[in-house]
Short mmCIF file of C-alpha atoms and ligand atoms in Angstrom, two decimals:
data_model
loop_
_atom_site.label_atom_id
_atom_site.label_comp_id
_atom_site.label_asym_id
_atom_site.label_seq_id
_atom_site.Cartn_x
_atom_site.Cartn_y
_atom_site.Cartn_z
CA MET K 196 155.22 36.47 101.44
CA GLY K 197 155.74 32.73 100.53
CA ASN K 198 152.34 31.61 101.64
CA GLU K 199 150.88 34.70 99.44
CA ASN K 200 152.90 33.08 96.72
CA ALA K 201 151.46 29.47 97.32
CA VAL K 202 148.00 30.76 97.10
CA SER K 203 148.36 32.66 93.69
CA GLY K 204 150.08 29.71 92.47
CA LYS K 205 147.11 27.65 93.23
CA ILE K 206 144.56 30.24 91.80
CA GLU K 207 146.41 29.99 88.68
CA GLU K 208 146.64 26.24 88.62
CA LEU K 209 142.84 26.13 89.19
CA GLU K 210 142.19 29.15 86.62
CA GLU K 211 144.18 27.08 84.38
CA GLU K 212 142.16 24.10 84.94
CA TYR K 213 139.09 25.90 84.86
CA SER K 214 140.35 27.75 81.16
CA LYS K 215 140.90 23.99 79.72
CA THR K 216 137.80 22.76 80.72
CA LYS K 217 135.20 22.33 78.10
CA HIS K 218 131.92 23.84 79.12
CA ASN K 219 128.70 21.06 78.70
CA LYS K 220 126.60 19.40 80.99
CA ALA K 221 128.97 17.26 82.02
CA THR K 222 131.71 19.24 83.15
CA ASN K 223 129.27 21.85 84.96
CA LYS K 224 129.55 20.60 88.32
CA HIS K 225 133.20 20.23 88.23
CA LEU K 226 133.19 23.79 86.90
CA GLY K 227 130.88 25.13 89.44
CA ILE K 228 133.18 23.88 92.52
CA LEU K 229 136.46 25.01 90.56
CA ARG K 230 134.65 28.35 90.87
CA ALA K 231 134.22 28.43 94.63
CA LYS K 232 137.33 27.00 95.10
CA ILE K 233 138.89 29.78 93.45
CA ALA K 234 136.49 32.56 94.73
CA ARG K 235 137.48 31.44 98.32
CA LEU K 236 141.17 31.44 97.55
CA LYS K 237 140.78 35.01 95.92
CA LYS K 238 139.25 36.20 98.97
CA GLU K 239 142.19 34.55 101.18
CA ALA K 240 144.78 36.30 98.66
CA ALA K 241 142.99 39.89 98.67
CA HIS K 242 142.53 39.57 102.54
CA LYS K 243 146.11 39.05 103.01
CA LYS K 244 146.62 42.02 100.48
CA THR K 245 145.28 44.40 102.42
CA HIS K 246 147.05 43.63 105.21
CA HIS K 247 150.22 44.66 103.59
CA GLY K 248 148.88 48.13 102.87
CA THR K 249 149.12 48.48 98.86
CA GLY K 250 147.79 52.06 98.74
CA PHE K 251 144.59 50.58 97.21
CA SER K 252 142.21 50.41 100.23
CA VAL K 253 140.01 53.46 100.31
CA LYS K 254 137.41 54.82 102.69
CA LYS K 255 133.94 55.45 101.33
CA SER K 256 132.72 59.05 101.61
CA GLY K 257 130.06 61.52 101.01
CA ASN K 258 126.74 60.58 99.66
CA ALA K 259 127.74 57.93 97.31
CA THR K 260 130.50 56.75 95.64
CA VAL K 261 131.19 56.73 91.68
CA ALA K 262 134.41 54.72 89.93
CA LEU K 263 135.95 56.20 87.16
CA VAL K 264 137.10 53.10 85.15
CA GLY K 265 138.91 52.65 81.72
CA PHE K 266 141.75 51.62 80.25
CA PRO K 267 144.82 53.88 80.36
CA ASN K 268 144.86 57.24 78.69
CA ALA K 269 141.07 57.66 78.43
CA GLY K 270 141.26 60.65 80.54
CA LYS K 271 140.03 59.34 83.77
CA SER K 272 142.37 61.61 85.84
CA SER K 273 141.57 64.72 83.79
CA LEU K 274 137.69 64.05 84.37
CA LEU K 275 138.45 63.89 88.33
CA LYS K 276 140.21 67.23 87.96
CA HIS K 277 137.44 68.81 86.29
CA LEU K 278 134.28 67.09 88.15
CA THR K 279 136.11 67.70 91.93
CA ASN K 280 139.06 69.97 91.55
CA VAL K 281 141.30 67.52 92.89
CA GLU K 282 144.70 67.46 91.25
CA SER K 283 145.64 63.67 89.92
CA LYS K 284 148.35 63.68 87.68
CA VAL K 285 147.39 63.93 83.96
CA ALA K 286 149.75 62.84 81.14
CA ASP K 287 150.23 61.53 77.64
CA TYR K 288 151.34 58.40 78.39
CA ALA K 289 149.70 55.07 79.75
CA PHE K 290 150.03 54.16 83.69
CA THR K 291 150.20 57.49 84.91
CA THR K 292 147.81 57.05 87.83
CA ILE K 293 149.16 54.42 89.88
CA ALA K 294 146.81 54.59 92.97
CA VAL K 295 143.21 55.05 94.13
CA ILE K 296 143.00 59.05 93.93
CA PRO K 297 139.51 60.40 95.79
CA GLY K 298 137.98 63.52 95.32
CA ILE K 299 134.51 65.14 96.24
CA MET K 300 132.06 66.60 93.53
CA GLU K 301 129.26 68.67 94.71
CA ILE K 302 126.14 68.56 93.07
CA ASN K 303 122.49 69.32 94.23
CA GLY K 304 123.13 69.88 97.70
CA ALA K 305 124.81 66.26 97.84
CA ARG K 306 128.55 65.14 97.84
CA ILE K 307 129.49 62.56 95.75
CA GLN K 308 132.90 60.86 96.03
CA VAL K 309 134.59 60.12 92.88
CA LEU K 310 137.65 57.94 92.34
CA ASP K 311 140.19 58.06 89.99
CA LEU K 312 141.60 54.57 89.26
CA PRO K 313 144.78 52.95 87.69
CA GLY K 314 143.82 52.21 84.02
CA ILE K 315 142.86 48.57 83.95
CA ILE K 316 144.04 46.42 81.31
CA GLU K 317 143.30 43.33 79.43
CA ASP K 318 143.30 40.28 81.88
CA ALA K 319 143.00 42.48 85.11
CA TYR K 320 140.91 39.69 86.33
CA LYS K 321 144.16 37.46 86.44
CA GLY K 322 145.75 39.91 88.70
CA ARG K 323 147.49 41.73 85.59
CA GLY K 324 148.42 45.27 86.47
CA GLY K 325 147.09 45.21 89.72
CA GLY K 326 143.88 44.32 88.49
CA THR K 327 142.84 42.12 91.61
CA MET K 328 143.15 45.23 93.73
CA ILE K 329 141.61 47.67 91.39
CA GLY K 330 138.56 45.19 91.11
CA SER K 331 138.30 45.07 95.00
CA VAL K 332 138.08 49.07 95.06
CA ILE K 333 135.57 49.22 92.09
CA ARG K 334 133.34 46.42 94.17
CA ILE K 335 132.56 49.31 96.66
CA ALA K 336 131.28 51.71 94.19
CA ASP K 337 127.47 52.53 93.78
CA LEU K 338 128.09 53.79 90.32
CA ILE K 339 130.69 52.49 87.87
CA ALA K 340 131.56 55.39 85.17
CA ILE K 341 133.32 53.60 82.21
CA VAL K 342 135.62 56.21 80.53
CA VAL K 343 136.58 55.78 77.04
CA ASP K 344 138.16 57.76 74.44
CA ALA K 345 135.99 58.63 71.46
CA ASN K 346 138.68 57.48 69.13
CA ALA K 347 138.57 53.65 71.01
CA TYR K 348 134.83 53.75 71.90
CA LYS K 349 135.25 49.67 71.32
CA ASP K 350 137.43 49.68 74.71
CA ALA K 351 134.18 49.93 76.34
CA TYR K 352 132.88 46.27 75.25
CA ARG K 353 136.41 45.22 76.51
CA ILE K 354 136.32 46.99 79.90
CA ILE K 355 132.70 45.92 80.00
CA ASP K 356 134.03 41.98 79.63
CA GLU K 357 137.07 42.54 81.88
CA LEU K 358 134.54 43.68 84.68
CA HIS K 359 132.46 40.70 84.03
CA LYS K 360 135.48 38.43 84.47
CA LEU K 361 136.24 40.21 87.90
CA ASN K 362 132.30 39.35 88.75
CA ILE K 363 131.00 42.81 88.65
CA PHE K 364 127.83 42.64 86.85
CA LEU K 365 126.38 45.88 85.32
CA ASN K 366 122.92 47.39 85.33
CA GLU K 367 121.82 43.82 86.43
CA PRO K 368 119.60 43.75 89.37
CA ALA K 369 121.18 41.36 92.15
CA PRO K 370 119.60 37.75 92.47
CA ASP K 371 116.98 37.76 95.78
CA ILE K 372 118.78 34.63 98.03
CA ARG K 373 118.34 34.34 101.69
CA VAL K 374 120.66 32.17 103.25
CA GLU K 375 119.55 30.94 106.88
CA LYS K 376 121.99 28.94 108.54
CA LYS K 377 121.21 26.14 110.72
CA THR K 378 122.66 23.81 112.95
CA SER K 379 121.28 20.64 111.24
CA GLY K 380 118.76 19.05 108.83
CA GLY K 381 121.24 19.70 105.69
CA ILE K 382 120.87 22.09 102.85
CA ARG K 383 117.48 22.69 101.89
CA PHE K 384 116.36 24.78 98.81
CA PHE K 385 112.88 26.80 98.63
CA GLY K 386 111.75 28.60 95.30
CA LYS K 387 112.70 27.94 91.85
CA ILE K 388 115.79 26.67 90.54
CA VAL K 389 116.60 27.04 86.96
CA GLY K 390 118.81 23.85 85.45
CA HIS K 391 118.16 21.36 88.32
CA GLU K 392 121.65 21.06 89.71
CA GLU K 393 120.69 21.22 93.26
CA ARG K 394 123.61 18.70 93.63
CA TYR K 395 126.42 20.64 92.69
CA MET K 396 124.94 23.67 94.28
CA ILE K 397 125.14 21.63 97.74
CA GLU K 398 129.02 20.98 96.87
CA ALA K 399 129.61 24.48 96.60
CA LEU K 400 127.69 25.26 99.77
CA ASN K 401 129.74 22.41 101.84
CA GLU K 402 133.08 23.95 99.82
CA THR K 403 132.68 27.49 101.44
CA GLY K 404 131.95 25.73 104.90
CA ILE K 405 128.30 25.57 105.01
CA TYR K 406 126.64 22.27 105.68
CA ASN K 407 123.20 22.96 107.04
CA ALA K 408 120.85 26.08 105.74
CA ASP K 409 117.54 26.94 104.19
CA ILE K 410 118.22 29.03 101.26
CA THR K 411 115.28 30.66 99.79
CA PHE K 412 115.00 32.26 96.26
CA GLY K 413 112.81 35.43 95.53
CA THR K 414 113.65 35.16 91.95
CA PRO K 415 114.49 32.05 89.95
CA VAL K 416 118.37 31.74 90.11
CA ASP K 417 120.65 29.33 88.49
CA ALA K 418 123.47 27.46 89.64
CA GLU K 419 126.42 29.78 88.66
CA LYS K 420 124.32 32.77 89.79
CA PHE K 421 124.07 31.07 93.19
CA ILE K 422 127.87 30.11 93.69
CA ASN K 423 129.11 33.43 92.78
CA TYR K 424 126.38 34.80 95.41
CA ILE K 425 127.41 32.44 97.97
CA THR K 426 131.38 33.05 97.09
CA GLU K 427 130.36 36.72 97.92
CA SER K 428 132.32 37.16 94.72
CA THR K 429 129.75 38.97 92.68
CA VAL K 430 128.60 42.53 92.90
CA TYR K 431 125.69 44.32 90.95
CA THR K 432 126.54 47.84 90.34
CA ARG K 433 124.61 50.30 88.10
CA SER K 434 126.97 51.99 85.09
CA ILE K 435 126.99 54.51 82.50
CA ILE K 436 129.21 55.29 79.92
CA ILE K 437 131.31 58.46 79.49
CA LEU K 438 132.99 58.91 76.05
CA ASN K 439 135.43 61.27 76.42
CA LYS K 440 137.51 63.28 73.85
CA VAL K 441 135.00 64.34 71.82
CA ASP K 442 136.64 67.36 70.96
CA LEU K 443 138.55 65.32 68.53
CA ILE K 444 135.84 63.91 66.77
CA SER K 445 132.74 65.47 64.88
CA GLN K 446 129.17 65.94 66.33
CA ALA K 447 127.71 63.48 63.58
CA GLU K 448 130.43 60.89 65.29
CA VAL K 449 129.45 61.64 68.75
CA ASP K 450 125.77 61.02 67.71
CA THR K 451 126.79 57.96 65.87
CA LEU K 452 129.17 56.37 68.19
CA SER K 453 126.84 57.62 71.21
CA GLU K 454 123.92 55.48 69.61
CA ARG K 455 125.67 52.49 68.76
CA LEU K 456 127.46 52.30 72.52
CA HIS K 457 123.96 52.42 74.31
CA LYS K 458 122.62 50.19 71.80
CA ASP K 459 124.92 47.34 72.25
CA THR K 460 125.20 47.96 75.85
CA GLY K 461 121.93 49.38 77.28
CA MET K 462 124.05 51.72 79.04
CA ASP K 463 123.51 55.39 79.10
CA VAL K 464 126.34 57.51 77.16
CA LEU K 465 127.47 60.80 78.28
CA PRO K 466 129.73 62.39 75.77
CA VAL K 467 131.93 65.03 77.28
CA SER K 468 135.91 66.35 76.75
CA ALA K 469 137.44 66.66 80.09
CA SER K 470 140.42 68.68 78.95
CA LYS K 471 138.20 71.17 76.75
CA ARG K 472 135.55 71.18 79.58
CA ILE K 473 132.83 70.32 77.04
CA ASN K 474 129.44 68.91 78.83
CA ILE K 475 131.38 68.52 82.22
CA ASP K 476 128.37 70.41 84.23
CA SER K 477 125.67 67.73 82.26
CA VAL K 478 128.14 64.84 83.65
CA LYS K 479 127.90 65.97 87.04
CA ARG K 480 124.17 66.09 86.91
CA GLU K 481 123.80 63.01 85.01
CA LEU K 482 125.99 61.02 87.61
CA PHE K 483 123.61 62.41 90.22
CA GLN K 484 120.66 61.25 88.55
CA HIS K 485 122.11 57.90 88.08
CA LEU K 486 122.98 57.51 91.82
CA ASN K 487 119.48 57.30 92.52
CA LEU K 488 119.62 59.79 95.21
CA ILE K 489 116.76 61.89 96.84
CA LYS K 490 116.62 65.03 98.60
CA VAL K 491 114.68 65.87 101.71
CA TYR K 492 114.07 69.02 103.27
CA LEU K 493 114.09 69.10 107.13
CA LYS K 494 111.43 71.59 108.92
CA PRO K 495 111.75 72.40 112.62
CA LYS K 496 108.76 71.82 114.39
CA ASP K 497 107.46 75.07 114.31
CA GLY K 498 109.64 76.30 111.44
CA VAL K 499 110.29 76.70 107.72
CA PRO K 500 111.95 74.17 105.67
CA ASP K 501 115.47 74.60 105.41
CA LEU K 502 115.84 74.37 101.50
CA GLU K 503 119.27 75.49 101.57
CA LYS K 504 120.71 72.61 103.06
CA PRO K 505 118.85 69.23 101.80
CA LEU K 506 119.32 66.12 103.31
CA VAL K 507 120.52 63.58 100.84
CA LEU K 508 119.70 59.85 100.71
CA ARG K 509 119.31 57.05 98.68
CA LYS K 510 115.99 56.56 96.92
CA GLY K 511 113.76 54.13 98.89
CA ALA K 512 115.36 55.60 102.11
CA THR K 513 113.01 55.62 105.15
CA VAL K 514 111.92 58.04 107.94
CA GLY K 515 114.36 55.90 110.25
CA GLU K 516 117.37 56.01 107.87
CA ALA K 517 116.67 59.85 107.68
CA ALA K 518 116.76 60.07 111.13
CA ARG K 519 120.13 57.92 111.34
CA ALA K 520 121.74 60.18 108.63
CA ILE K 521 121.13 63.15 110.81
CA HIS K 522 122.44 61.57 114.25
CA SER K 523 122.39 57.76 114.97
CA LYS K 524 122.23 58.40 118.68
CA THR K 525 119.35 60.57 118.61
CA ALA K 526 117.63 58.28 115.99
CA GLU K 527 117.02 55.63 118.93
CA ASN K 528 114.52 58.32 120.53
CA LEU K 529 112.54 58.65 117.11
CA LYS K 530 109.09 58.46 117.98
CA TYR K 531 107.26 59.38 114.54
CA ALA K 532 107.83 62.05 111.65
CA THR K 533 105.74 64.46 110.03
CA VAL K 534 106.14 64.51 106.06
CA THR K 535 104.44 66.52 103.38
CA GLY K 536 105.25 65.66 99.34
CA THR K 537 104.64 62.95 97.09
CA SER K 538 104.99 59.91 99.53
CA THR K 539 102.05 60.94 101.51
CA LYS K 540 98.45 61.70 101.03
CA PHE K 541 97.58 64.86 102.79
CA ASP K 542 100.15 67.57 104.35
CA ASN K 543 101.73 66.99 107.56
CA GLN K 544 100.63 63.51 107.41
CA ARG K 545 102.08 61.47 110.49
CA VAL K 546 104.31 58.48 109.54
CA GLY K 547 106.46 55.75 111.05
CA GLN K 548 110.27 55.11 110.79
CA ASP K 549 109.47 52.61 108.15
CA HIS K 550 107.67 54.98 105.70
CA VAL K 551 109.49 55.35 102.60
CA LEU K 552 110.25 58.86 101.73
CA HIS K 553 110.43 60.82 98.26
CA ASP K 554 112.40 63.36 96.63
CA GLU K 555 111.31 66.71 97.48
CA ASP K 556 109.49 65.35 100.64
CA ILE K 557 109.54 67.70 103.75
CA ILE K 558 110.06 65.98 106.81
CA THR K 559 109.77 66.90 110.62
CA LEU K 560 110.97 64.30 113.01
CA PHE K 561 109.78 64.11 116.41
CA TYR K 562 111.46 62.33 119.12
CA TYR K 563 110.69 60.66 122.66
CA LYS K 564 112.06 63.33 125.57
CA ILE K 565 115.04 62.03 127.23
CA ILE K 566 114.45 62.70 131.07
N1 GTP W 48 142.28 65.91 73.25
C1 GTP W 48 141.58 65.67 74.25
N2 GTP W 48 142.75 65.08 75.32
C2 GTP W 48 142.28 64.73 76.53
C3 GTP W 48 140.86 64.65 77.00
N3 GTP W 48 141.01 64.18 78.64
C4 GTP W 48 142.06 63.87 78.62
N4 GTP W 48 142.94 64.03 77.70
C5 GTP W 48 144.15 64.06 77.44
O1 GTP W 48 144.74 62.33 77.54
C6 GTP W 48 145.79 62.22 78.29
C7 GTP W 48 145.70 61.12 79.24
O2 GTP W 48 144.61 61.64 80.14
P1 GTP W 48 144.63 61.15 81.53
O3 GTP W 48 143.55 62.21 82.25
O4 GTP W 48 146.07 61.35 82.24
O5 GTP W 48 144.15 59.90 81.32
P2 GTP W 48 144.25 58.36 82.72
O6 GTP W 48 142.99 57.64 81.95
O7 GTP W 48 144.27 58.86 84.03
O8 GTP W 48 145.29 57.55 82.43
P3 GTP W 48 146.17 56.57 83.20
O9 GTP W 48 146.12 57.23 84.45
O10 GTP W 48 147.17 56.60 82.61
O11 GTP W 48 145.39 55.16 83.49
C8 GTP W 48 146.62 63.28 78.79
O12 GTP W 48 147.26 63.81 77.45
C9 GTP W 48 145.29 64.51 78.47
O13 GTP W 48 145.38 65.85 78.36
C10 GTP W 48 140.08 65.40 76.15
O14 GTP W 48 138.92 65.66 76.54
N5 GTP W 48 140.26 65.62 74.97
MG1 MG W 49 145.04 58.66 85.67
#
């Protein structure tokens, strides 16, 4: 425990130094190193915490995971109940939910895990109100649904800001960075770096224990993105806004608020009333849409496709991944597949395991015989 306190004390100290330092060209380097140090200590602290068992660790299950994120009392638990039939305590006061409550939502043949989380609060990124642990759960989500009370729609901006400070970036593509560790030769960069701050990027690398590596950028990257990447503190997650409690405002207000939120954040906005069960089914469909999942139908060699039980995969999944989703062991014996659908030029086209499948493809897998 003493050690944990020492670590959090050190984090606080560094964060204070960070927030007191003016951001300008001269201090940039120092700030980057500070960030690298803070990130490393936070990781250490989070690691220690999970070993103490906090009720916050959660196992991913189903085809994909959605996290319901919002301030206290926004209606997250009410939503979980109507999306998944899992009871999570609902009450008319803040901080009702104090642990992660997972539920499973069934839609389009997919099983989507929905996580009801305790309400986050301002300065969650500093660890307030269990912020660090809530953040670590949010990071495993494939989609973040920001839940706001329609009467406090501006909370959405504050939540986006909090998530940003937790290094959870919404609807931004992840930078394309490859790090190949070496045993000698120092640090070498390949590709475009924005801002010519290689020196402090190297120092930050050294801070995380990397002294020799070839680093390749597929897309232009600046020092901040780079440092966040190497300290593994950043995730890039798709996100939408659920505007809850629309039963309390007029339809005209719903339209105005949805439009405003969409314009300001670029996110799709789904109006709903959890307690009055308005739009619940359309929220289910939209969540499925935003998870970028596809369905493929399996057809036995001499049979008809099973349209009842599609195989749900992430968009961009290959034949190999489909085989592994069915059975990890037999996938090793996959010889080829035949596919009918928009991913192929003609019906029953023979394809290899790297072939990328499309939604609604019909697929037959052929295996090597095991003797
Ligand atoms: N009018 C109205 N009230 C709602 C709606 N959804 C939830 N509520 C009410 O809002 C209050 C809070 O709902 P919860 O589902 O407990 O909210 P929460 O986000 O889980 O809250 P915490 O667990 O404290 O973070 C309860 O009194 C609900 O009945 C809605 O769509 N319309
Ligand atoms: Mg709750």
